Amino acid sequence: MPTAIVRDRFQRPGARRAVATLAAVSALLVALLASCGLTLGVIRWANRHPTLTHDHDVLGPQKFHARAVPRVGGLAVVGALLLAMLAGMRGHAEARTLGLVLVACSLPVLGAGLVEDVTKQLSPRRRLLFGALSAALAAVFLGTNITRTDLPGLDWVVTFTAGSMMLTVFTVTGVSNAINIIDGFNGLAAMCVAIMLMGLASVAFDVGDPAVGWLALAGIGAVFGFFVWNFPAGLVFLGDGGAYFLGFYVAELSLLLIARNPEVSPLFPLLLCFYPIFETLFSVYRRRVLHLRAVGMPDGVHLHSLIYRRVLRWAAGERTARELTRRNSMTSPYLWVMCMFSVVPAVLFWDNSLWIGLFLALFGLGYLALYWRIVRFRAPRVLRLFGSRPMPLDTRPADARDNPET
């Protein structure tokens, strides 16, 4: 009799939803704990093989760290996701199957990124080709082809199989590369990905697609487990492998959501990921059109670089490892807010392409206005409030700096 009562209570709709919620949260917690432990293991292993795994270049135009740091943190993120899928998703076979196939499809772009992390010799073009291969595999095995866009002209293009495949591959490869581009400061790319996955999970559960929701939650857990070691101390980097993988993961989950739920606007993924996408498009325009340089040539004038140098005003001053790491980490929160300016309206208007189009335009104009003001040393006052005046370089001997009487 008591067993029957308990069974009856758990079969009620409210109880079933509560159990489903707890199960989904368990996937997040498994990924979080696994990622935290695996990242620590990667740090310790990498520190024993610094020649193989560390980023020793601290003088490049896009380098803002003070010491050699392991750049293979992406291995821990992927490993944590796999553990969450195998151990934390036993209650949802569909989510586990989709996740395992998704990780399998990501192997070309993940492998290319890891090769670059270790050898520093794989060209951007080759990495993009491997990214395109991963996108094509996912389109075939997961059915993530873009078949609607709500954009005149493109809707006609995607009615053809070849057109749909080309647009899908271009989109996924572009988002994957975009996350790599914004991965310039401690915690920047990781938190932006987590914010995007939060928005994705919210909409997935809203439309009744728990499989995508579970995978998004697992991604959030894996990213946050890495994040605690990456921000603010910068003990490990995602590296190209981790950044490419997370960009691929977000893009594919977004396309899965709109492919499985026709009520979701096809422009929702675009607005969800619009900060890194617009940063990439503007970088291509700036390098190719304004500066007449190769698109793949790195430079130090991304928005996050300008905020570091001109808003925080910390490019000059103390050059100790501790101070440089602190300045590096204080840059990221500005861009987290920028990312939220696209994610929040995407979550609020996920089923309305007209409103999403309006917010795409507003975000683009806002980005350009902010970039224009910062590059001319006219950053908005509200940003400068959290900045700092340049500190004079301390030229005293190292032993005198620790003596307050000198």
Short mmCIF file of C-alpha atoms in Angstrom, two decimals:
data_model
loop_
_atom_site.label_atom_id
_atom_site.label_comp_id
_atom_site.label_asym_id
_atom_site.label_seq_id
_atom_site.Cartn_x
_atom_site.Cartn_y
_atom_site.Cartn_z
CA MET A 1 0.00 0.00 0.00
CA PRO A 2 2.67 2.61 0.89
CA THR A 3 4.59 1.66 -2.26
CA ALA A 4 1.50 2.25 -4.38
CA ILE A 5 0.95 5.67 -2.78
CA VAL A 6 4.54 6.70 -3.44
CA ARG A 7 4.32 5.47 -7.04
CA ASP A 8 1.07 7.39 -7.54
CA ARG A 9 2.60 10.59 -6.23
CA PHE A 10 5.61 10.33 -8.50
CA GLN A 11 3.36 9.74 -11.51
CA ARG A 12 1.55 13.04 -11.08
CA PRO A 13 2.48 15.72 -13.71
CA GLY A 14 4.07 18.05 -11.16
CA ALA A 15 6.13 15.24 -9.66
CA ARG A 16 7.25 14.05 -13.08
CA ARG A 17 8.42 17.56 -13.96
CA ALA A 18 10.30 17.80 -10.66
CA VAL A 19 12.02 14.47 -11.27
CA ALA A 20 12.92 15.51 -14.81
CA THR A 21 14.35 18.79 -13.52
CA LEU A 22 16.45 17.01 -10.90
CA ALA A 23 17.74 14.59 -13.51
CA ALA A 24 18.71 17.47 -15.82
CA VAL A 25 20.48 19.25 -12.98
CA SER A 26 22.35 16.02 -12.23
CA ALA A 27 23.84 16.13 -15.73
CA LEU A 28 25.04 19.68 -15.05
CA LEU A 29 26.55 18.70 -11.69
CA VAL A 30 28.31 15.63 -13.09
CA ALA A 31 29.81 17.77 -15.87
CA LEU A 32 30.80 20.50 -13.40
CA LEU A 33 32.57 18.19 -10.96
CA ALA A 34 34.19 16.14 -13.72
CA SER A 35 35.42 19.26 -15.51
CA CYS A 36 36.80 20.76 -12.32
CA GLY A 37 38.75 17.59 -11.54
CA LEU A 38 39.88 16.91 -15.09
CA THR A 39 41.04 20.50 -15.58
CA LEU A 40 43.17 20.26 -12.45
CA GLY A 41 44.60 17.02 -13.81
CA VAL A 42 45.33 18.65 -17.16
CA ILE A 43 47.10 21.56 -15.42
CA ARG A 44 49.32 19.22 -13.41
CA TRP A 45 50.07 17.01 -16.41
CA ALA A 46 50.77 20.00 -18.65
CA ASN A 47 53.10 21.58 -16.12
CA ARG A 48 55.21 18.43 -16.31
CA HIS A 49 55.40 18.78 -20.12
CA PRO A 50 55.67 22.56 -20.63
CA THR A 51 57.51 22.37 -23.93
CA LEU A 52 54.65 20.38 -25.43
CA THR A 53 51.58 22.06 -23.96
CA HIS A 54 52.39 25.62 -22.83
CA ASP A 55 51.81 28.90 -24.62
CA HIS A 56 55.24 30.54 -24.28
CA ASP A 57 54.48 33.50 -26.55
CA VAL A 58 53.73 36.45 -24.24
CA LEU A 59 54.72 39.19 -26.69
CA GLY A 60 52.35 38.62 -29.63
CA PRO A 61 49.71 41.22 -30.60
CA GLN A 62 46.95 39.09 -29.08
CA LYS A 63 48.89 37.87 -26.04
CA PHE A 64 48.01 39.36 -22.67
CA HIS A 65 49.30 36.77 -20.21
CA ALA A 66 52.45 37.19 -18.14
CA ARG A 67 53.85 33.66 -18.07
CA ALA A 68 53.73 30.40 -20.00
CA VAL A 69 50.33 28.75 -19.46
CA PRO A 70 48.95 25.33 -20.53
CA ARG A 71 46.65 25.75 -23.52
CA VAL A 72 45.04 22.31 -23.65
CA GLY A 73 42.15 22.96 -21.25
CA GLY A 74 39.72 21.95 -23.98
CA LEU A 75 40.61 18.31 -23.30
CA ALA A 76 39.07 18.58 -19.82
CA VAL A 77 35.89 20.20 -21.16
CA VAL A 78 35.37 17.44 -23.73
CA GLY A 79 36.17 14.72 -21.22
CA ALA A 80 33.70 16.16 -18.70
CA LEU A 81 30.97 16.31 -21.33
CA LEU A 82 31.53 12.67 -22.22
CA LEU A 83 31.32 11.65 -18.57
CA ALA A 84 28.10 13.66 -18.15
CA MET A 85 26.60 11.97 -21.21
CA LEU A 86 27.56 8.49 -20.08
CA ALA A 87 26.91 8.81 -16.34
CA GLY A 88 24.61 11.80 -15.91
CA MET A 89 22.11 11.19 -18.71
CA ARG A 90 20.99 7.66 -18.01
CA GLY A 91 17.46 8.97 -17.62
CA HIS A 92 17.40 10.48 -21.09
CA ALA A 93 18.66 8.12 -23.78
CA GLU A 94 17.90 10.54 -26.63
CA ALA A 95 20.04 13.30 -25.13
CA ARG A 96 22.89 10.86 -24.51
CA THR A 97 22.77 9.52 -28.07
CA LEU A 98 22.62 13.00 -29.61
CA GLY A 99 25.48 14.15 -27.40
CA LEU A 100 27.75 11.24 -28.23
CA VAL A 101 27.16 11.66 -31.96
CA LEU A 102 27.78 15.39 -31.62
CA VAL A 103 31.11 14.83 -29.88
CA ALA A 104 32.08 12.24 -32.50
CA CYS A 105 31.35 14.73 -35.29
CA SER A 106 33.47 17.34 -33.52
CA LEU A 107 36.63 15.22 -33.60
CA PRO A 108 38.08 16.76 -36.82
CA VAL A 109 37.85 20.37 -35.58
CA LEU A 110 38.85 19.41 -32.04
CA GLY A 111 41.84 17.46 -33.33
CA ALA A 112 42.94 20.29 -35.62
CA GLY A 113 42.78 22.75 -32.74
CA LEU A 114 44.79 20.47 -30.46
CA VAL A 115 47.43 19.98 -33.15
CA GLU A 116 47.76 23.76 -33.39
CA ASP A 117 47.97 24.02 -29.60
CA VAL A 118 50.85 21.56 -29.50
CA THR A 119 52.76 22.31 -32.72
CA LYS A 120 51.78 25.97 -33.44
CA GLN A 121 52.15 25.05 -37.14
CA LEU A 122 48.64 24.36 -38.47
CA SER A 123 47.49 27.23 -40.67
CA PRO A 124 44.11 28.95 -40.09
CA ARG A 125 42.92 27.74 -43.50
CA ARG A 126 43.53 24.10 -42.61
CA ARG A 127 41.80 24.51 -39.26
CA LEU A 128 38.80 25.99 -41.04
CA LEU A 129 38.74 23.03 -43.42
CA PHE A 130 38.60 20.61 -40.49
CA GLY A 131 35.87 22.76 -38.97
CA ALA A 132 33.91 22.48 -42.20
CA LEU A 133 34.36 18.71 -42.15
CA SER A 134 32.91 18.51 -38.62
CA ALA A 135 29.98 20.70 -39.66
CA ALA A 136 29.26 18.51 -42.67
CA LEU A 137 29.39 15.34 -40.55
CA ALA A 138 26.92 16.81 -38.07
CA ALA A 139 24.58 17.88 -40.87
CA VAL A 140 24.56 14.31 -42.19
CA PHE A 141 24.32 12.39 -38.92
CA LEU A 142 22.30 14.82 -36.80
CA GLY A 143 20.14 16.46 -39.48
CA THR A 144 21.20 20.01 -38.56
CA ASN A 145 20.89 21.37 -42.08
CA ILE A 146 19.53 24.91 -42.27
CA THR A 147 16.26 24.68 -44.21
CA ARG A 148 14.70 28.05 -43.30
CA THR A 149 16.13 31.49 -42.57
CA ASP A 150 13.23 33.98 -42.70
CA LEU A 151 15.45 36.05 -45.01
CA PRO A 152 14.39 36.80 -48.60
CA GLY A 153 16.66 35.08 -51.09
CA LEU A 154 18.33 32.79 -48.58
CA ASP A 155 15.05 30.95 -48.02
CA TRP A 156 15.09 30.10 -51.73
CA VAL A 157 18.75 29.02 -51.60
CA VAL A 158 18.18 26.55 -48.75
CA THR A 159 15.38 24.83 -50.63
CA PHE A 160 18.20 23.12 -52.57
CA THR A 161 20.20 20.43 -50.79
CA ALA A 162 23.53 21.87 -51.90
CA GLY A 163 22.54 25.39 -50.83
CA SER A 164 21.35 24.18 -47.45
CA MET A 165 24.53 22.19 -46.86
CA MET A 166 26.82 25.06 -47.88
CA LEU A 167 25.04 27.56 -45.63
CA THR A 168 25.08 25.09 -42.73
CA VAL A 169 28.79 24.37 -43.07
CA PHE A 170 29.60 28.08 -43.45
CA THR A 171 27.53 28.98 -40.36
CA VAL A 172 28.88 26.31 -38.03
CA THR A 173 32.48 26.85 -39.14
CA GLY A 174 32.05 30.59 -38.69
CA VAL A 175 30.67 30.32 -35.15
CA SER A 176 33.40 27.85 -34.19
CA ASN A 177 36.06 30.25 -35.44
CA ALA A 178 34.32 33.23 -33.82
CA ILE A 179 34.60 31.71 -30.33
CA ASN A 180 38.29 31.18 -30.97
CA ILE A 181 38.69 34.83 -31.96
CA ILE A 182 37.20 36.21 -28.74
CA ASP A 183 39.27 33.82 -26.62
CA GLY A 184 41.75 36.55 -25.72
CA PHE A 185 41.41 37.11 -21.97
CA ASN A 186 40.93 34.98 -18.89
CA GLY A 187 37.32 33.81 -18.68
CA LEU A 188 36.11 35.74 -21.73
CA ALA A 189 35.24 32.95 -24.17
CA ALA A 190 34.29 30.46 -21.45
CA MET A 191 31.75 32.75 -19.78
CA CYS A 192 30.32 33.93 -23.10
CA VAL A 193 29.76 30.31 -24.12
CA ALA A 194 28.14 29.59 -20.74
CA ILE A 195 25.80 32.59 -21.19
CA MET A 196 24.82 31.39 -24.67
CA LEU A 197 24.18 27.86 -23.40
CA MET A 198 22.01 29.25 -20.59
CA GLY A 199 19.88 31.05 -23.16
CA LEU A 200 19.75 27.93 -25.30
CA ALA A 201 18.72 25.74 -22.37
CA SER A 202 15.98 28.20 -21.38
CA VAL A 203 14.40 28.16 -24.83
CA ALA A 204 14.84 24.39 -25.23
CA PHE A 205 12.90 23.67 -22.04
CA ASP A 206 10.39 26.38 -22.99
CA VAL A 207 9.48 24.59 -26.22
CA GLY A 208 9.54 21.12 -24.65
CA ASP A 209 12.82 19.83 -26.06
CA PRO A 210 14.58 18.32 -23.03
CA ALA A 211 17.23 16.54 -25.12
CA VAL A 212 18.72 19.84 -26.30
CA GLY A 213 18.14 21.31 -22.84
CA TRP A 214 20.07 18.50 -21.13
CA LEU A 215 22.99 18.87 -23.53
CA ALA A 216 23.06 22.63 -22.97
CA LEU A 217 23.08 22.13 -19.19
CA ALA A 218 25.89 19.59 -19.46
CA GLY A 219 27.83 22.11 -21.53
CA ILE A 220 27.29 24.78 -18.87
CA GLY A 221 28.63 22.47 -16.18
CA ALA A 222 31.69 21.50 -18.24
CA VAL A 223 32.48 25.14 -19.00
CA PHE A 224 32.12 26.30 -15.39
CA GLY A 225 34.34 23.47 -14.15
CA PHE A 226 37.05 24.79 -16.47
CA PHE A 227 36.20 28.42 -15.64
CA VAL A 228 37.18 28.17 -11.97
CA TRP A 229 40.77 27.43 -13.02
CA ASN A 230 40.83 29.90 -15.91
CA PHE A 231 39.37 32.95 -14.14
CA PRO A 232 40.79 35.04 -12.63
CA ALA A 233 44.14 33.30 -12.13
CA GLY A 234 44.59 32.12 -15.73
CA LEU A 235 46.10 28.78 -14.72
CA VAL A 236 44.97 27.13 -17.97
CA PHE A 237 43.65 28.22 -21.37
CA LEU A 238 41.01 26.64 -23.59
CA GLY A 239 43.44 26.70 -26.48
CA ASP A 240 42.36 26.45 -30.09
CA GLY A 241 41.04 22.93 -29.52
CA GLY A 242 38.75 23.96 -26.68
CA ALA A 243 37.58 27.19 -28.31
CA TYR A 244 36.81 25.51 -31.64
CA PHE A 245 34.99 22.68 -29.89
CA LEU A 246 32.81 24.96 -27.77
CA GLY A 247 31.93 27.11 -30.78
CA PHE A 248 30.98 23.97 -32.68
CA TYR A 249 28.98 22.67 -29.72
CA VAL A 250 26.93 25.87 -29.33
CA ALA A 251 26.32 26.16 -33.07
CA GLU A 252 25.17 22.58 -33.47
CA LEU A 253 22.87 22.65 -30.44
CA SER A 254 21.30 25.86 -31.80
CA LEU A 255 20.71 24.28 -35.20
CA LEU A 256 19.32 21.14 -33.53
CA LEU A 257 16.85 23.31 -31.65
CA ILE A 258 15.46 25.05 -34.74
CA ALA A 259 15.49 21.82 -36.78
CA ARG A 260 13.43 19.98 -34.14
CA ASN A 261 11.14 22.89 -33.19
CA PRO A 262 9.63 24.84 -36.11
CA GLU A 263 8.15 27.43 -33.74
CA VAL A 264 11.65 28.71 -32.89
CA SER A 265 12.76 31.52 -35.21
CA PRO A 266 15.63 30.50 -37.51
CA LEU A 267 17.27 33.82 -36.57
CA PHE A 268 17.39 32.86 -32.89
CA PRO A 269 20.85 31.18 -33.13
CA LEU A 270 22.22 34.22 -34.96
CA LEU A 271 21.21 36.66 -32.22
CA LEU A 272 22.23 34.20 -29.50
CA CYS A 273 25.82 34.12 -30.82
CA PHE A 274 25.90 37.60 -32.33
CA TYR A 275 28.67 39.10 -30.21
CA PRO A 276 31.43 36.71 -31.40
CA ILE A 277 29.90 36.59 -34.90
CA PHE A 278 29.88 40.37 -35.29
CA GLU A 279 33.38 40.61 -33.81
CA THR A 280 34.58 38.18 -36.48
CA LEU A 281 32.79 39.90 -39.37
CA PHE A 282 34.05 43.31 -38.31
CA SER A 283 37.59 41.94 -37.93
CA VAL A 284 37.47 40.60 -41.49
CA TYR A 285 36.23 43.97 -42.76
CA ARG A 286 38.82 45.90 -40.74
CA ARG A 287 41.76 43.79 -41.89
CA ARG A 288 40.79 43.32 -45.52
CA VAL A 289 39.13 46.65 -46.38
CA LEU A 290 40.50 49.24 -43.96
CA HIS A 291 44.04 47.95 -43.44
CA LEU A 292 44.52 45.94 -46.66
CA ARG A 293 45.97 43.01 -44.71
CA ALA A 294 45.46 39.28 -44.84
CA VAL A 295 42.33 38.19 -42.99
CA GLY A 296 44.25 35.57 -41.01
CA MET A 297 46.91 38.03 -39.83
CA PRO A 298 46.52 38.58 -36.05
CA ASP A 299 46.29 42.11 -34.70
CA GLY A 300 45.74 43.80 -31.37
CA VAL A 301 42.70 45.95 -32.18
CA HIS A 302 39.81 43.65 -31.38
CA LEU A 303 37.22 45.25 -29.14
CA HIS A 304 38.44 43.28 -26.11
CA SER A 305 42.03 44.41 -26.79
CA LEU A 306 40.96 48.06 -27.00
CA ILE A 307 39.00 47.81 -23.75
CA TYR A 308 42.12 46.41 -22.09
CA ARG A 309 44.37 49.15 -23.42
CA ARG A 310 42.14 52.20 -23.56
CA VAL A 311 39.19 51.78 -21.22
CA LEU A 312 40.98 50.20 -18.30
CA ARG A 313 44.13 52.23 -19.10
CA TRP A 314 46.30 49.49 -17.78
CA ALA A 315 48.57 48.85 -20.76
CA ALA A 316 51.26 50.89 -19.02
CA GLY A 317 52.41 50.51 -15.44
CA GLU A 318 53.60 47.58 -13.37
CA ARG A 319 54.61 44.57 -15.45
CA THR A 320 54.73 41.97 -12.70
CA ALA A 321 53.00 38.66 -13.40
CA ARG A 322 50.47 39.29 -10.63
CA GLU A 323 49.47 42.73 -11.92
CA LEU A 324 49.28 41.65 -15.56
CA THR A 325 47.05 38.71 -14.65
CA ARG A 326 44.74 40.98 -12.63
CA ARG A 327 44.43 43.45 -15.50
CA ASN A 328 43.81 40.61 -17.94
CA SER A 329 40.94 39.23 -15.88
CA MET A 330 39.30 42.60 -15.24
CA THR A 331 38.80 43.04 -18.99
CA SER A 332 36.47 40.08 -19.44
CA PRO A 333 33.40 41.31 -17.48
CA TYR A 334 32.94 44.18 -19.93
CA LEU A 335 32.55 41.69 -22.76
CA TRP A 336 30.29 39.39 -20.74
CA VAL A 337 27.84 42.29 -20.55
CA MET A 338 28.24 42.85 -24.30
CA CYS A 339 27.40 39.19 -24.89
CA MET A 340 24.30 39.44 -22.71
CA PHE A 341 23.02 42.34 -24.83
CA SER A 342 22.40 39.83 -27.61
CA VAL A 343 21.54 36.71 -25.57
CA VAL A 344 18.82 38.31 -23.42
CA PRO A 345 16.67 39.61 -26.33
CA ALA A 346 17.23 36.31 -28.15
CA VAL A 347 15.70 34.46 -25.18
CA LEU A 348 12.85 36.96 -24.84
CA PHE A 349 11.87 36.96 -28.54
CA TRP A 350 12.94 33.47 -29.64
CA ASP A 351 9.76 32.98 -31.72
CA ASN A 352 9.65 36.38 -33.44
CA SER A 353 12.01 36.94 -36.38
CA LEU A 354 10.96 40.58 -36.77
CA TRP A 355 11.99 41.52 -33.25
CA ILE A 356 15.17 39.44 -33.53
CA GLY A 357 16.07 41.28 -36.74
CA LEU A 358 15.56 44.59 -34.95
CA PHE A 359 17.85 43.60 -32.10
CA LEU A 360 20.47 42.34 -34.57
CA ALA A 361 20.54 45.81 -36.13
CA LEU A 362 20.63 47.55 -32.75
CA PHE A 363 23.48 45.36 -31.52
CA GLY A 364 25.52 45.98 -34.68
CA LEU A 365 25.04 49.75 -34.47
CA GLY A 366 25.85 49.75 -30.76
CA TYR A 367 29.01 47.73 -31.31
CA LEU A 368 30.23 50.07 -34.07
CA ALA A 369 29.45 53.18 -32.02
CA LEU A 370 31.31 51.80 -29.00
CA TYR A 371 34.29 50.70 -31.09
CA TRP A 372 34.45 54.11 -32.82
CA ARG A 373 34.49 55.97 -29.49
CA ILE A 374 37.08 53.72 -27.85
CA VAL A 375 39.46 53.79 -30.80
CA ARG A 376 39.37 57.61 -30.63
CA PHE A 377 39.99 57.64 -26.87
CA ARG A 378 36.43 58.78 -26.19
CA ALA A 379 35.15 55.78 -24.29
CA PRO A 380 31.76 56.30 -22.61
CA ARG A 381 32.04 57.68 -19.08
CA VAL A 382 30.17 54.70 -17.61
CA LEU A 383 32.94 52.39 -18.84
CA ARG A 384 35.71 54.64 -17.57
CA LEU A 385 34.25 54.57 -14.07
CA PHE A 386 35.55 51.04 -13.67
CA GLY A 387 38.88 51.74 -15.30
CA SER A 388 42.13 52.95 -13.85
CA ARG A 389 44.62 55.65 -14.61
CA PRO A 390 47.98 54.49 -15.99
CA MET A 391 50.29 53.61 -13.13
CA PRO A 392 53.91 54.79 -13.32
CA LEU A 393 56.41 52.03 -13.84
CA ASP A 394 58.19 51.17 -10.61
CA THR A 395 61.90 51.31 -11.45
CA ARG A 396 63.16 50.57 -7.96
CA PRO A 397 65.13 47.35 -7.34
CA ALA A 398 63.00 44.31 -6.60
CA ASP A 399 64.05 44.20 -2.93
CA ALA A 400 63.16 47.88 -2.45
CA ARG A 401 59.63 47.43 -3.78
CA ASP A 402 58.72 45.26 -0.81
CA ASN A 403 59.99 47.85 1.68
CA PRO A 404 57.34 50.51 2.34
CA GLU A 405 59.97 52.94 3.67
CA THR A 406 61.84 53.20 0.36
#
